[in-house]
Amino acid sequence: MSMKFKRLLPIPKDIRAEMPLSDEMARRKEEFDARVAAVLSGEDPRRLLIIGPCSADREDSVLDYATRLAALAERVSDKLVVVPRVYTNKPRTKGIGYKGLLHNPNPEAGDDLLEGVKAIRHMHLRVVEETGLFTADEMLYPTNYQYLIDLLAYIAVGARSVENQEHRLVASGVPMPVGMKNPTGGSTDVMLNSIYAAQQPQTFIFRNWEVSTTGNPLAHAVLRGYVGLDGINYPNYHYEYLERLAEKYTLASFENPAVVIDCNHDNSGKRPFQQIRICHEVMDSVRRSDAIGRLVRGFMVESYLVDGNQPVGGGTYGQSITDACIGWEKTERLVLEIAERS
């Protein structure tokens, strides 16, 4: 029962200096961020699509996926703003197992966080520089976003973290949109309280500094379903839920009310092929209700090169080693269908 301080890791500034973003891409980042902000605020009628592997486990296949996605994003750029999921740290319900590239740069080896912080920067940087798309990741550890602050276009706060005070306060000061997921128990009020907290100016301790924030007007809701007390998955993307949420989540209390539908996780019961149906059902709801149409600003989809998933060390190139995903063929078809209906 002790904590061993193994080694001091490089500060984010040093890692960014070691692997810098080019001046040209830094300029393009400002333009990309403005597009994402305009979608979430409703100024731009397009929708946001945050899409990619459940976990970005290896650089070669992730870059392969992102390169294909960039070409597809260009085809639908009049209807969708596409952000690739490059999720490099994974929450684990029981605290064991593969925790993502940050912990395990070699998924078949033990933890190596020194190599991990370098690996996550290198992977995100390659995706940005080689595809022109800026990335999304999950804020599992509130300090880690600073390793990627110049590369990320979107941050998600997961269902297990959304009630945590530090996540809420840090979210109030990051310079990009933060999607606050509903908690694993499904409480709408917990999710809305998290959004409200993230939108307010805050003062707190961060990396041994007293810091203050201006509040994040682009903090918003991500609906991912939940598990009831009976152990059954309950989705929260249906028309009735969105209709009720639109009545509570309004401009009277929140800046830029917006919802991103997470089509996997408890919304699909981790049945990845259901993501296709869920997207279409939500688009039906958007067409039937102006209030829902204003609220739903995008989708989150888990996809990779190959359908399904495999165990760590399974050996199939481009197949998830965490939650199952839809493969590239289904991904391409779904993205084109969402664009056609937007």
Coordinates of C-alpha atoms in Angstrom, one line a residue:
M1 CA 0.0 0.0 0.0
S2 CA 2.4 2.7 -1.3
M3 CA 3.1 5.0 -4.2
K4 CA 6.5 4.7 -5.8
F5 CA 7.7 7.8 -7.7
K6 CA 9.6 6.0 -10.6
R7 CA 10.8 8.8 -12.7
L8 CA 10.0 12.4 -13.7
L9 CA 8.4 12.6 -17.1
P10 CA 9.2 15.4 -19.6
I11 CA 6.9 18.4 -19.3
P12 CA 4.5 18.9 -22.3
K13 CA 6.4 22.0 -23.5
D14 CA 9.5 19.9 -24.0
I15 CA 7.8 17.1 -25.9
R16 CA 6.1 19.7 -28.2
A17 CA 9.5 21.3 -28.8
E18 CA 11.0 17.9 -29.7
M19 CA 8.2 17.2 -32.2
P20 CA 6.9 20.6 -33.3
L21 CA 3.9 21.3 -35.5
S22 CA 4.8 23.0 -38.7
D23 CA 4.0 26.7 -39.2
E24 CA 1.7 26.0 -42.1
M25 CA -0.3 23.5 -40.1
A26 CA -0.5 25.8 -37.1
R27 CA -2.1 28.4 -39.4
R28 CA -4.5 25.8 -40.9
K29 CA -5.5 24.7 -37.3
E30 CA -7.0 28.1 -36.7
E31 CA -9.2 27.7 -39.7
F32 CA -10.2 24.2 -38.8
D33 CA -11.0 25.2 -35.2
A34 CA -13.3 28.0 -36.5
R35 CA -15.2 25.5 -38.7
V36 CA -15.7 23.1 -35.7
A37 CA -16.8 26.0 -33.5
A38 CA -19.3 27.3 -36.1
V39 CA -20.9 23.8 -36.4
L40 CA -21.3 23.4 -32.6
S41 CA -22.7 26.9 -32.3
G42 CA -25.2 26.3 -35.1
E43 CA -23.8 29.1 -37.3
D44 CA -22.7 26.5 -39.8
P45 CA -25.5 24.0 -40.9
R46 CA -23.0 21.2 -41.5
R47 CA -22.6 18.5 -38.9
L48 CA -19.6 17.3 -37.0
L49 CA -18.4 13.7 -37.5
I50 CA -15.9 12.4 -35.0
I51 CA -14.9 9.0 -36.3
G52 CA -12.2 6.4 -36.0
P53 CA -10.9 3.5 -34.0
C54 CA -12.0 2.8 -30.5
S55 CA -8.3 2.9 -29.6
A56 CA -5.4 4.1 -31.7
D57 CA -3.2 1.1 -31.0
R58 CA -0.6 1.3 -33.7
E59 CA 0.7 4.1 -35.9
D60 CA 0.8 2.4 -39.3
S61 CA -2.8 1.3 -39.4
V62 CA -4.1 4.5 -37.7
L63 CA -2.3 6.6 -40.3
D64 CA -3.6 4.3 -43.1
Y65 CA -7.2 4.8 -41.8
A66 CA -6.7 8.6 -41.4
T67 CA -5.4 9.0 -44.9
R68 CA -8.5 7.2 -46.3
L69 CA -10.7 9.3 -44.1
A70 CA -9.1 12.6 -45.3
A71 CA -10.0 11.7 -48.9
L72 CA -13.5 10.8 -47.8
A73 CA -13.8 14.0 -45.8
E74 CA -13.0 16.1 -48.8
R75 CA -15.8 14.4 -50.7
V76 CA -18.4 15.4 -48.1
S77 CA -16.9 18.7 -47.0
D78 CA -20.0 20.6 -48.0
K79 CA -22.1 18.6 -45.5
L80 CA -19.8 17.4 -42.8
V81 CA -16.7 18.5 -40.8
V82 CA -14.8 15.4 -40.1
V83 CA -12.5 14.9 -37.1
P84 CA -10.5 11.6 -36.8
R85 CA -10.6 9.8 -33.4
V86 CA -7.1 9.2 -32.3
Y87 CA -7.8 7.9 -28.8
T88 CA -4.5 7.2 -27.1
N89 CA -5.7 6.5 -23.5
K90 CA -8.5 4.2 -22.5
P91 CA -10.5 4.1 -19.3
R92 CA -10.9 0.6 -17.9
T93 CA -13.9 -0.2 -15.7
K94 CA -11.9 -2.5 -13.5
G95 CA -8.6 -0.6 -13.8
I96 CA -6.8 -3.5 -15.6
G97 CA -6.1 -4.5 -19.2
Y98 CA -4.8 -2.5 -22.2
K99 CA -5.0 1.2 -21.3
G100 CA -4.1 2.6 -24.7
L101 CA -0.9 3.9 -26.4
L102 CA -0.1 6.3 -23.6
H103 CA 0.4 3.4 -21.2
N104 CA 1.4 0.7 -23.6
P105 CA 3.2 1.9 -26.7
N106 CA 3.7 -1.8 -27.4
P107 CA 0.3 -3.4 -26.6
E108 CA 1.9 -6.7 -25.8
A109 CA 4.4 -5.3 -23.4
G110 CA 4.1 -3.6 -20.0
D111 CA 3.5 0.0 -19.1
D112 CA 6.0 2.5 -20.3
L113 CA 4.7 6.0 -19.8
L114 CA 7.9 7.8 -20.9
E115 CA 7.8 6.2 -24.3
G116 CA 4.0 6.6 -24.2
V117 CA 3.9 10.4 -24.0
K118 CA 6.3 10.5 -27.0
A119 CA 4.3 7.9 -28.9
I120 CA 1.0 9.7 -28.5
R121 CA 2.5 13.0 -29.7
H122 CA 4.2 11.3 -32.7
M123 CA 1.0 9.6 -33.8
H124 CA -1.2 12.6 -33.5
L125 CA 1.4 14.8 -35.3
R126 CA 1.8 12.4 -38.2
V127 CA -2.0 12.3 -38.7
V128 CA -2.2 16.1 -38.7
E129 CA 0.8 16.7 -40.9
E130 CA 0.1 13.9 -43.4
T131 CA -3.7 14.2 -43.7
G132 CA -4.5 17.8 -42.9
L133 CA -7.1 16.7 -40.4
F134 CA -6.8 17.7 -36.7
T135 CA -7.6 15.1 -34.2
A136 CA -9.9 14.1 -31.2
D137 CA -8.8 12.3 -28.1
E138 CA -10.3 11.6 -24.6
M139 CA -9.3 13.5 -21.5
L140 CA -8.6 10.5 -19.3
Y141 CA -5.9 12.4 -17.3
P142 CA -6.6 16.1 -17.2
T143 CA -3.0 17.2 -17.5
N144 CA -2.3 15.1 -20.6
Y145 CA -4.1 17.3 -23.2
Q146 CA -1.1 19.7 -23.0
Y147 CA 1.1 17.2 -24.8
L148 CA -1.4 17.6 -27.7
I149 CA -2.8 21.0 -27.2
D150 CA -1.7 22.3 -30.6
L151 CA -3.0 19.3 -32.5
L152 CA -6.4 18.5 -31.0
A153 CA -9.6 19.8 -32.5
Y154 CA -11.9 18.0 -30.0
I155 CA -11.7 16.5 -26.5
A156 CA -14.1 14.1 -24.9
V157 CA -14.7 13.7 -21.2
G158 CA -15.8 10.1 -20.7
A159 CA -18.7 8.7 -18.8
R160 CA -16.5 7.6 -15.8
S161 CA -14.8 11.0 -15.6
V162 CA -17.7 13.5 -16.2
E163 CA -18.6 13.8 -12.5
N164 CA -15.0 14.5 -11.5
Q165 CA -14.3 18.0 -10.3
E166 CA -10.9 18.3 -12.0
H167 CA -12.1 17.2 -15.4
R168 CA -14.9 19.8 -15.2
L169 CA -12.5 22.6 -14.2
V170 CA -9.8 21.8 -16.7
A171 CA -12.5 21.5 -19.4
S172 CA -13.4 25.2 -18.6
G173 CA -9.9 26.3 -19.7
V174 CA -9.0 24.2 -22.8
P175 CA -9.0 26.1 -26.1
M176 CA -11.1 23.5 -28.0
P177 CA -14.6 22.0 -27.7
V178 CA -15.1 19.5 -25.0
G179 CA -17.8 16.9 -25.2
M180 CA -19.2 15.9 -21.8
K181 CA -20.6 12.4 -21.9
N182 CA -23.6 11.3 -19.9
P183 CA -22.4 9.2 -16.9
T184 CA -22.6 5.4 -16.9
G185 CA -25.7 5.6 -14.8
G186 CA -27.4 7.8 -17.4
S187 CA -28.2 10.9 -15.4
T188 CA -29.1 13.9 -17.6
D189 CA -28.7 16.3 -14.7
V190 CA -25.2 15.1 -14.0
M191 CA -24.3 15.7 -17.6
L192 CA -25.9 19.1 -17.8
N193 CA -24.2 20.1 -14.5
S194 CA -20.8 19.1 -16.0
I195 CA -21.5 21.2 -19.1
Y196 CA -22.6 24.2 -17.0
A197 CA -19.4 23.9 -14.8
A198 CA -17.2 23.7 -17.8
Q199 CA -18.8 26.8 -19.3
Q200 CA -18.1 28.9 -16.2
P201 CA -14.8 30.8 -15.3
Q202 CA -13.0 28.7 -12.7
T203 CA -10.0 29.0 -10.4
F204 CA -8.1 25.9 -9.2
I205 CA -4.8 24.1 -8.7
F206 CA -3.3 22.7 -11.9
R207 CA 0.2 21.2 -12.1
N208 CA 1.1 23.1 -8.9
W209 CA -0.1 26.4 -10.3
E210 CA -3.0 28.5 -9.2
V211 CA -4.8 29.0 -12.5
S212 CA -7.9 30.8 -13.7
T213 CA -10.0 30.1 -16.8
T214 CA -12.5 32.0 -18.9
G215 CA -15.0 29.1 -19.2
N216 CA -15.5 27.0 -22.4
P217 CA -18.6 28.1 -24.4
L218 CA -18.2 25.0 -26.6
A219 CA -18.6 22.5 -23.8
H220 CA -21.5 20.3 -24.9
A221 CA -23.3 17.0 -24.5
V222 CA -22.3 13.6 -25.8
L223 CA -25.1 11.0 -25.5
R224 CA -23.6 7.5 -25.2
G225 CA -26.4 5.5 -23.6
Y226 CA -26.2 3.9 -20.1
V227 CA -26.6 0.7 -18.1
G228 CA -29.6 0.6 -15.8
L229 CA -29.7 -0.8 -12.3
D230 CA -31.0 -4.0 -13.9
G231 CA -27.8 -4.4 -15.9
I232 CA -29.5 -3.7 -19.2
N233 CA -28.3 -1.2 -21.9
Y234 CA -30.6 1.8 -22.3
P235 CA -30.0 4.0 -25.4
N236 CA -30.6 7.8 -25.1
Y237 CA -30.6 8.7 -28.8
H238 CA -34.4 8.1 -29.5
Y239 CA -36.7 10.9 -30.5
E240 CA -38.4 11.1 -27.1
Y241 CA -35.2 11.5 -25.2
L242 CA -33.9 14.2 -27.5
E243 CA -37.2 16.0 -27.3
R244 CA -37.1 16.1 -23.5
L245 CA -33.4 17.1 -23.5
A246 CA -34.2 20.0 -25.9
E247 CA -36.6 21.4 -23.4
K248 CA -34.0 21.4 -20.5
Y249 CA -30.8 22.2 -22.4
T250 CA -31.5 25.7 -23.7
L251 CA -29.9 29.0 -24.4
A252 CA -31.6 30.4 -21.3
S253 CA -29.1 28.4 -19.1
F254 CA -26.3 27.3 -21.5
E255 CA -24.1 28.7 -24.2
N256 CA -24.4 27.0 -27.6
P257 CA -26.6 24.0 -26.6
A258 CA -25.3 21.1 -28.7
V259 CA -25.5 17.3 -28.7
V260 CA -23.2 14.8 -30.3
I261 CA -24.6 11.3 -30.6
D262 CA -22.1 8.5 -29.6
C263 CA -23.5 5.7 -31.8
N264 CA -21.6 2.9 -30.1
H265 CA -21.1 2.1 -26.4
D266 CA -24.3 1.7 -24.5
N267 CA -26.4 3.2 -27.3
S268 CA -25.6 0.2 -29.5
G269 CA -25.0 -2.3 -26.7
K270 CA -21.4 -2.5 -28.1
R271 CA -22.9 -4.0 -31.3
P272 CA -20.9 -1.9 -33.8
F273 CA -23.0 -2.6 -36.8
Q274 CA -26.0 -0.9 -35.0
Q275 CA -24.2 2.4 -35.4
I276 CA -25.4 2.6 -39.0
R277 CA -29.0 2.2 -38.0
I278 CA -28.6 4.7 -35.1
C279 CA -27.3 7.4 -37.4
H280 CA -30.2 7.0 -39.7
E281 CA -32.7 7.0 -36.9
V282 CA -31.3 10.2 -35.5
M283 CA -31.4 11.8 -38.9
D284 CA -35.0 10.9 -39.1
S285 CA -35.6 12.6 -35.7
V286 CA -33.7 15.7 -36.9
R287 CA -36.1 16.0 -39.9
R288 CA -39.2 15.5 -37.8
S289 CA -38.4 18.2 -35.2
D290 CA -36.8 21.6 -35.6
A291 CA -35.8 21.6 -31.9
I292 CA -34.0 18.3 -32.3
G293 CA -32.5 19.5 -35.5
R294 CA -31.0 22.6 -33.8
L295 CA -29.7 20.5 -30.9
V296 CA -28.1 17.6 -32.7
R297 CA -24.8 18.9 -34.1
G298 CA -23.0 15.7 -34.9
F299 CA -22.2 12.0 -34.5
M300 CA -19.4 9.9 -32.9
V301 CA -18.7 6.6 -34.7
E302 CA -16.2 3.9 -33.9
S303 CA -14.7 2.5 -37.1
Y304 CA -11.4 1.1 -38.3
L305 CA -10.1 -0.8 -41.4
V306 CA -11.5 -4.2 -40.5
D307 CA -14.9 -5.1 -39.0
G308 CA -15.1 -6.3 -35.4
N309 CA -12.3 -6.7 -32.8
Q310 CA -9.6 -9.0 -31.7
P311 CA -7.5 -9.7 -28.6
V312 CA -4.2 -7.9 -28.0
G313 CA -1.7 -9.7 -30.2
G314 CA -4.4 -11.0 -32.6
G315 CA -2.3 -10.0 -35.6
T316 CA -5.1 -8.6 -37.9
Y317 CA -3.9 -5.3 -39.4
G318 CA -6.4 -2.5 -38.8
Q319 CA -8.8 -4.4 -36.5
S320 CA -9.6 -3.0 -33.0
I321 CA -8.0 -4.5 -29.9
T322 CA -10.6 -2.9 -27.7
D323 CA -14.3 -2.4 -28.6
A324 CA -15.5 -3.7 -31.9
C325 CA -15.8 -1.3 -34.8
I326 CA -17.3 -1.1 -38.3
G327 CA -14.7 -1.7 -41.1
W328 CA -13.7 0.7 -43.9
E329 CA -16.3 -0.4 -46.5
K330 CA -19.2 0.2 -44.1
T331 CA -17.6 3.4 -42.8
E332 CA -17.3 4.9 -46.3
R333 CA -20.9 4.0 -47.1
L334 CA -22.2 5.4 -43.8
V335 CA -20.3 8.7 -44.1
L336 CA -21.7 9.2 -47.6
E337 CA -25.2 8.4 -46.4
I338 CA -25.0 10.8 -43.5
A339 CA -23.8 13.5 -45.9
E340 CA -26.6 12.8 -48.3
R341 CA -29.2 13.2 -45.6
S342 CA -27.7 16.3 -44.0

